[in-house]
Amino acid sequence: MADTSKSQSRPTPLGIYDKPQARGVTGIEVVAIALSALWLLGSAAFFMLGTDNPTSSVDGLQFLVTMLAVFMPVAMIWVAATAARSSRVMREESQRLQAAIDAIRQAYIAQQQGRDLSSEPSVSRKLDEIAAAARNTETALATFQSSRRESDAPKRAPTPEPAPQPDDQPTLALGTTAEDIAPPLATPDFIRALNFPETAEDEAGFAALRKAMKDRDTAQLIQAAQDILTLLSQDGIYMDDLRPDGARPEIWRQFASGARGRAVAPLGGVRDRSSLALTAGRMKQDPIFRDAAHHFLRRFDKAISAFAETASDAELSELSDTRTARAFMLLGRVAGTFD
């Protein structure tokens, strides 16, 4: 039991974080002691053997000068010894600190590489839920249409040339599609779709997303945004964690009208250094990520140019707070759009 208590009370070694133990007399102190002794012996020999009349009296000023001449070099020797030892201690502490930083960096890299993808937060899961809901909707519509056709089949009399059935939709001119005559997407639905549904129960978000997917240009932008958000989530970058500085609506209008560089620099309001560094590294090393990022930037550029023509300042501010706009701010700053 005694051995157990002793082993439990013994402090656990901390490795590179151990407190440096006190050192004894080092070589620096030995050299300083030797030099001091040598100087004192030399001074004593000089004053005792070098004067013709050792018994002659000296005044106070001469005594003071003599003491300074004897002990000032000794003091300088110890000042130099102390400085040398302090310099050595600082070098050792610097090496320990560098070792600690390297250990932290290695631990972070190992944690990033070994991170379980199933534990990542909600963006990937939300996007998967969106895709699943869209597939379910398409399946339900296909099932409904199939059941309608099957139920109508017995009612039709087989004839060599069936009479033309009345069509609910007017006949379109050659080359005209349903998308060309569809009503334009409402601005609130456009903004809500660019933010993506919050949860699987966000009915309003899914409704806006379904409406947006019927518009060809908006659907292409949403697909590009979904791709880039998925790629960013692989590095642990989520738009909900970013808090970019807001830009005034007139800056967005300048960007929509074609301004680039310093004139629209406030749009690059993302200040999260880790997200910027990870995105920049991925942009340089991963060609797939780079192509997806540039494709997304082109789509967003085209969409914001059309949106700013009719949107109010309040709608522009609301758009700038969506997940898609935050991804644009992050990627635009990394790509140098605002430089």
Tab-separated table of C-alpha atoms in Angstrom, residues 58-338:
chain	number	residue	atom	x	y	z
A	58	VAL	CA	47.680	56.490	1.593
A	59	ASP	CA	44.929	59.008	1.553
A	60	GLY	CA	41.221	58.196	1.085
A	61	LEU	CA	41.058	59.006	-2.614
A	62	GLN	CA	43.985	56.786	-3.433
A	63	PHE	CA	42.399	53.953	-1.409
A	64	LEU	CA	39.130	54.333	-3.313
A	65	VAL	CA	40.891	54.259	-6.661
A	66	THR	CA	42.809	51.183	-5.565
A	67	MET	CA	39.627	49.331	-4.558
A	68	LEU	CA	37.983	50.212	-7.845
A	69	ALA	CA	40.984	48.988	-9.772
A	70	VAL	CA	40.902	45.705	-7.838
A	71	PHE	CA	37.187	44.889	-7.722
A	72	MET	CA	35.795	46.558	-10.871
A	73	PRO	CA	37.250	43.890	-13.213
A	74	VAL	CA	35.859	41.190	-10.905
A	75	ALA	CA	32.403	42.746	-11.160
A	76	MET	CA	32.672	42.920	-14.946
A	77	ILE	CA	33.679	39.254	-15.077
A	78	TRP	CA	30.550	38.247	-13.145
A	79	VAL	CA	28.320	40.509	-15.220
A	80	ALA	CA	29.615	38.776	-18.338
A	81	ALA	CA	29.140	35.366	-16.704
A	82	THR	CA	25.550	36.201	-15.740
A	83	ALA	CA	24.770	37.430	-19.256
A	84	ALA	CA	26.257	34.286	-20.779
A	85	ARG	CA	24.201	32.045	-18.510
A	86	SER	CA	21.004	34.017	-19.207
A	87	SER	CA	21.651	33.715	-22.927
A	88	ARG	CA	22.106	29.966	-22.587
A	89	VAL	CA	18.876	29.629	-20.583
A	90	MET	CA	16.977	31.648	-23.188
A	91	ARG	CA	18.287	29.445	-25.991
A	92	GLU	CA	17.151	26.352	-24.115
A	93	GLU	CA	13.726	27.840	-23.452
A	94	SER	CA	13.436	28.809	-27.119
A	95	GLN	CA	14.212	25.234	-28.129
A	96	ARG	CA	11.603	23.922	-25.676
A	97	LEU	CA	9.032	26.373	-27.003
A	98	GLN	CA	9.783	25.375	-30.603
A	99	ALA	CA	9.421	21.722	-29.659
A	100	ALA	CA	6.067	22.485	-28.027
A	101	ILE	CA	4.849	24.316	-31.127
A	102	ASP	CA	5.948	21.434	-33.366
A	103	ALA	CA	4.145	18.948	-31.119
A	104	ILE	CA	0.946	21.020	-31.211
A	105	ARG	CA	1.174	21.290	-35.008
A	106	GLN	CA	1.678	17.538	-35.392
A	107	ALA	CA	-1.243	16.843	-33.063
A	108	TYR	CA	-3.465	19.201	-35.048
A	109	ILE	CA	-2.489	17.576	-38.356
A	110	ALA	CA	-3.117	14.113	-36.924
A	111	GLN	CA	-6.500	15.239	-35.603
A	112	GLN	CA	-7.446	16.688	-38.981
A	113	GLN	CA	-6.417	13.531	-40.814
A	114	GLY	CA	-8.101	11.183	-38.365
A	115	ARG	CA	-11.295	13.116	-37.945
A	116	ASP	CA	-14.425	11.038	-38.368
A	117	LEU	CA	-16.417	12.452	-41.248
A	118	SER	CA	-19.646	11.292	-39.653
A	119	SER	CA	-19.125	13.712	-36.786
A	120	GLU	CA	-18.895	16.785	-39.014
A	121	PRO	CA	-21.597	19.419	-38.391
A	122	SER	CA	-24.694	20.026	-40.278
A	123	VAL	CA	-23.923	21.419	-43.753
A	124	SER	CA	-23.197	18.089	-45.467
A	125	ARG	CA	-26.138	16.492	-43.683
A	126	LYS	CA	-28.409	19.358	-44.689
A	127	LEU	CA	-27.348	19.094	-48.318
A	128	ASP	CA	-27.925	15.331	-48.276
A	129	GLU	CA	-31.378	15.907	-46.807
A	130	ILE	CA	-32.128	18.455	-49.521
A	131	ALA	CA	-31.088	16.000	-52.237
A	132	ALA	CA	-33.143	13.215	-50.627
A	133	ALA	CA	-36.205	15.463	-50.384
A	134	ALA	CA	-35.836	16.464	-54.028
A	135	ARG	CA	-35.568	12.817	-55.072
A	136	ASN	CA	-38.633	11.942	-52.996
A	137	THR	CA	-40.597	14.763	-54.612
A	138	GLU	CA	-39.595	13.662	-58.108
A	139	THR	CA	-40.500	10.053	-57.281
A	140	ALA	CA	-43.914	11.088	-55.940
A	141	LEU	CA	-44.661	13.144	-59.068
A	142	ALA	CA	-43.565	10.307	-61.331
A	143	THR	CA	-45.751	7.851	-59.391
A	144	PHE	CA	-48.737	10.177	-59.606
A	145	GLN	CA	-48.377	10.621	-63.354
A	146	SER	CA	-47.977	6.859	-63.875
A	147	SER	CA	-51.111	6.076	-61.847
A	148	ARG	CA	-53.092	8.662	-63.791
A	149	ARG	CA	-52.059	7.144	-67.122
A	150	GLU	CA	-52.816	3.602	-65.963
A	151	SER	CA	-56.267	4.565	-64.628
A	152	ASP	CA	-57.154	6.351	-67.842
A	153	ALA	CA	-56.084	3.480	-70.100
A	154	PRO	CA	-59.262	1.287	-69.767
A	155	LYS	CA	-61.485	4.232	-70.558
A	156	ARG	CA	-59.942	4.857	-73.971
A	157	ALA	CA	-61.470	2.969	-76.876
A	158	PRO	CA	-58.850	1.473	-79.179
A	159	THR	CA	-59.067	3.226	-82.538
A	160	PRO	CA	-56.657	3.241	-85.445
A	161	GLU	CA	-56.210	6.983	-85.166
A	162	PRO	CA	-57.149	8.329	-81.756
A	163	ALA	CA	-58.696	11.733	-81.668
A	164	PRO	CA	-56.466	14.483	-80.271
A	165	GLN	CA	-56.968	14.955	-76.554
A	166	PRO	CA	-57.570	18.418	-75.127
A	167	ASP	CA	-54.399	19.836	-73.605
A	168	ASP	CA	-54.385	22.000	-70.507
A	169	GLN	CA	-51.366	23.939	-71.754
A	170	PRO	CA	-51.415	25.993	-74.929
A	171	THR	CA	-49.387	24.780	-77.844
A	172	LEU	CA	-45.992	26.454	-77.810
A	173	ALA	CA	-44.235	27.816	-80.814
A	174	LEU	CA	-41.320	25.879	-82.228
A	175	GLY	CA	-38.282	26.220	-79.957
A	176	THR	CA	-40.231	27.630	-77.000
A	177	THR	CA	-39.956	25.746	-73.707
A	178	ALA	CA	-42.054	25.801	-70.570
A	179	GLU	CA	-39.231	27.631	-68.788
A	180	ASP	CA	-39.516	30.517	-71.240
A	181	ILE	CA	-43.154	31.212	-70.327
A	182	ALA	CA	-42.871	30.357	-66.613
A	183	PRO	CA	-43.415	33.278	-64.238
A	184	PRO	CA	-40.213	34.818	-62.866
A	185	LEU	CA	-38.929	33.643	-59.509
A	186	ALA	CA	-40.043	35.879	-56.651
A	187	THR	CA	-37.275	37.774	-54.884
A	188	PRO	CA	-38.050	36.367	-51.378
A	189	ASP	CA	-37.968	32.825	-52.774
A	190	PHE	CA	-34.669	33.544	-54.551
A	191	ILE	CA	-33.044	34.842	-51.362
A	192	ARG	CA	-34.485	32.018	-49.237
A	193	ALA	CA	-33.250	29.367	-51.673
A	194	LEU	CA	-29.697	30.769	-51.635
A	195	ASN	CA	-29.620	30.308	-47.862
A	196	PHE	CA	-30.720	26.649	-48.163
A	197	PRO	CA	-33.179	25.014	-45.708
A	198	GLU	CA	-32.209	25.270	-42.058
A	199	THR	CA	-33.422	21.798	-41.042
A	200	ALA	CA	-35.267	18.835	-42.511
A	201	GLU	CA	-38.489	20.343	-41.114
A	202	ASP	CA	-37.960	23.724	-42.792
A	203	GLU	CA	-40.974	23.546	-45.124
A	204	ALA	CA	-40.665	27.157	-46.244
A	205	GLY	CA	-37.021	26.628	-47.152
A	206	PHE	CA	-37.770	23.498	-49.188
A	207	ALA	CA	-40.689	25.200	-50.908
A	208	ALA	CA	-38.471	28.123	-51.938
A	209	LEU	CA	-35.776	25.689	-53.075
A	210	ARG	CA	-38.221	23.750	-55.255
A	211	LYS	CA	-39.401	26.978	-56.877
A	212	ALA	CA	-35.823	28.112	-57.457
A	213	MET	CA	-34.860	24.798	-59.069
A	214	LYS	CA	-37.477	25.431	-61.756
A	215	ASP	CA	-35.562	28.532	-62.866
A	216	ARG	CA	-32.616	27.433	-65.004
A	217	ASP	CA	-30.095	30.124	-64.040
A	218	THR	CA	-30.974	29.956	-60.342
A	219	ALA	CA	-30.801	26.161	-60.387
A	220	GLN	CA	-27.285	26.314	-61.844
A	221	LEU	CA	-26.205	28.774	-59.147
A	222	ILE	CA	-27.695	26.621	-56.362
A	223	GLN	CA	-25.982	23.513	-57.731
A	224	ALA	CA	-22.636	25.332	-57.895
A	225	ALA	CA	-23.134	26.651	-54.343
A	226	GLN	CA	-24.049	23.186	-53.069
A	227	ASP	CA	-20.903	21.698	-54.632
A	228	ILE	CA	-18.573	24.304	-53.143
A	229	LEU	CA	-20.205	24.172	-49.690
A	230	THR	CA	-19.739	20.404	-49.660
A	231	LEU	CA	-16.056	20.751	-50.588
A	232	LEU	CA	-15.504	23.440	-47.944
A	233	SER	CA	-17.128	21.275	-45.285
A	234	GLN	CA	-14.471	18.621	-45.913
A	235	ASP	CA	-11.957	21.053	-44.360
A	236	GLY	CA	-14.286	21.945	-41.487
A	237	ILE	CA	-15.315	25.294	-43.000
A	238	TYR	CA	-19.012	26.075	-42.481
A	239	MET	CA	-20.788	29.251	-43.477
A	240	ASP	CA	-22.718	29.376	-40.193
A	241	ASP	CA	-19.389	29.851	-38.368
A	242	LEU	CA	-18.345	32.858	-40.471
A	243	ARG	CA	-19.272	36.357	-39.375
A	244	PRO	CA	-18.145	38.597	-42.261
A	245	ASP	CA	-18.216	42.373	-42.077
A	246	GLY	CA	-21.328	43.673	-43.800
A	247	ALA	CA	-20.948	45.745	-46.955
A	248	ARG	CA	-23.255	48.583	-47.902
A	249	PRO	CA	-25.815	47.923	-50.684
A	250	GLU	CA	-24.131	50.466	-52.952
A	251	ILE	CA	-20.937	48.367	-52.857
A	252	TRP	CA	-22.924	45.350	-54.060
A	253	ARG	CA	-24.405	47.484	-56.827
A	254	GLN	CA	-20.939	48.600	-57.905
A	255	PHE	CA	-19.831	44.964	-58.065
A	256	ALA	CA	-22.953	44.042	-60.026
A	257	SER	CA	-22.196	46.820	-62.511
A	258	GLY	CA	-18.695	45.425	-63.150
A	259	ALA	CA	-16.441	47.159	-60.599
A	260	ARG	CA	-13.551	45.085	-59.284
A	261	GLY	CA	-10.505	45.550	-57.076
A	262	ARG	CA	-10.235	48.106	-54.282
A	263	ALA	CA	-13.555	49.722	-55.154
A	264	VAL	CA	-15.420	46.629	-53.916
A	265	ALA	CA	-12.912	45.533	-51.260
A	266	PRO	CA	-15.525	45.740	-48.441
A	267	LEU	CA	-17.233	42.701	-49.973
A	268	GLY	CA	-14.294	40.565	-48.823
A	269	GLY	CA	-15.358	40.958	-45.198
A	270	VAL	CA	-14.376	37.458	-44.045
A	271	ARG	CA	-11.764	37.802	-41.271
A	272	ASP	CA	-11.472	34.182	-40.123
A	273	ARG	CA	-7.777	33.497	-40.677
A	274	SER	CA	-8.013	29.724	-40.386
A	275	SER	CA	-10.802	29.537	-42.979
A	276	LEU	CA	-8.890	31.840	-45.333
A	277	ALA	CA	-5.672	29.838	-44.929
A	278	LEU	CA	-7.364	26.461	-45.445
A	279	THR	CA	-9.290	27.715	-48.468
A	280	ALA	CA	-6.187	29.278	-50.033
A	281	GLY	CA	-4.238	26.047	-49.541
A	282	ARG	CA	-7.035	23.976	-51.051
A	283	MET	CA	-7.299	26.397	-53.974
A	284	LYS	CA	-3.599	25.924	-54.780
A	285	GLN	CA	-3.371	22.165	-54.258
A	286	ASP	CA	-6.742	20.777	-55.393
A	287	PRO	CA	-7.636	21.414	-59.075
A	288	ILE	CA	-11.163	20.037	-58.577
A	289	PHE	CA	-11.795	22.510	-55.762
A	290	ARG	CA	-10.283	25.332	-57.826
A	291	ASP	CA	-12.506	24.604	-60.839
A	292	ALA	CA	-15.616	24.341	-58.628
A	293	ALA	CA	-14.738	27.634	-56.901
A	294	HIS	CA	-14.251	29.553	-60.166
A	295	HIS	CA	-17.450	28.060	-61.598
A	296	PHE	CA	-19.352	29.166	-58.491
A	297	LEU	CA	-17.852	32.682	-58.648
A	298	ARG	CA	-18.912	33.046	-62.288
A	299	ARG	CA	-22.452	31.882	-61.529
A	300	PHE	CA	-22.788	34.218	-58.551
A	301	ASP	CA	-21.390	37.137	-60.582
A	302	LYS	CA	-24.004	36.571	-63.259
A	303	ALA	CA	-26.826	36.152	-60.737
A	304	ILE	CA	-25.990	39.249	-58.665
A	305	SER	CA	-25.759	41.372	-61.830
A	306	ALA	CA	-29.315	40.466	-62.743
A	307	PHE	CA	-30.603	40.622	-59.168
A	308	ALA	CA	-29.235	44.111	-58.414
A	309	GLU	CA	-31.181	45.679	-61.291
A	310	THR	CA	-34.539	45.253	-59.529
A	311	ALA	CA	-33.634	44.561	-55.884
A	312	SER	CA	-33.983	47.143	-53.142
A	313	ASP	CA	-31.244	47.988	-50.641
A	314	ALA	CA	-32.962	45.887	-47.985
A	315	GLU	CA	-33.113	42.883	-50.318
A	316	LEU	CA	-29.428	43.264	-51.179
A	317	SER	CA	-28.562	43.329	-47.473
A	318	GLU	CA	-30.676	40.224	-46.891
A	319	LEU	CA	-28.985	38.446	-49.790
A	320	SER	CA	-25.526	39.275	-48.413
A	321	ASP	CA	-26.342	37.335	-45.231
A	322	THR	CA	-27.124	34.038	-46.995
A	323	ARG	CA	-24.805	31.045	-46.942
A	324	THR	CA	-24.230	31.387	-50.675
A	325	ALA	CA	-23.152	35.032	-50.331
A	326	ARG	CA	-20.790	34.161	-47.476
A	327	ALA	CA	-19.180	31.501	-49.627
A	328	PHE	CA	-18.759	34.128	-52.358
A	329	MET	CA	-17.080	36.548	-49.900
A	330	LEU	CA	-14.667	33.835	-48.741
A	331	LEU	CA	-13.765	32.526	-52.193
A	332	GLY	CA	-13.686	35.995	-53.755
A	333	ARG	CA	-11.134	37.180	-51.224
A	334	VAL	CA	-8.979	34.070	-51.688
A	335	ALA	CA	-9.193	34.358	-55.480
A	336	GLY	CA	-8.125	38.027	-55.389
A	337	THR	CA	-11.391	39.467	-56.703
A	338	PHE	CA	-11.229	42.332	-54.203
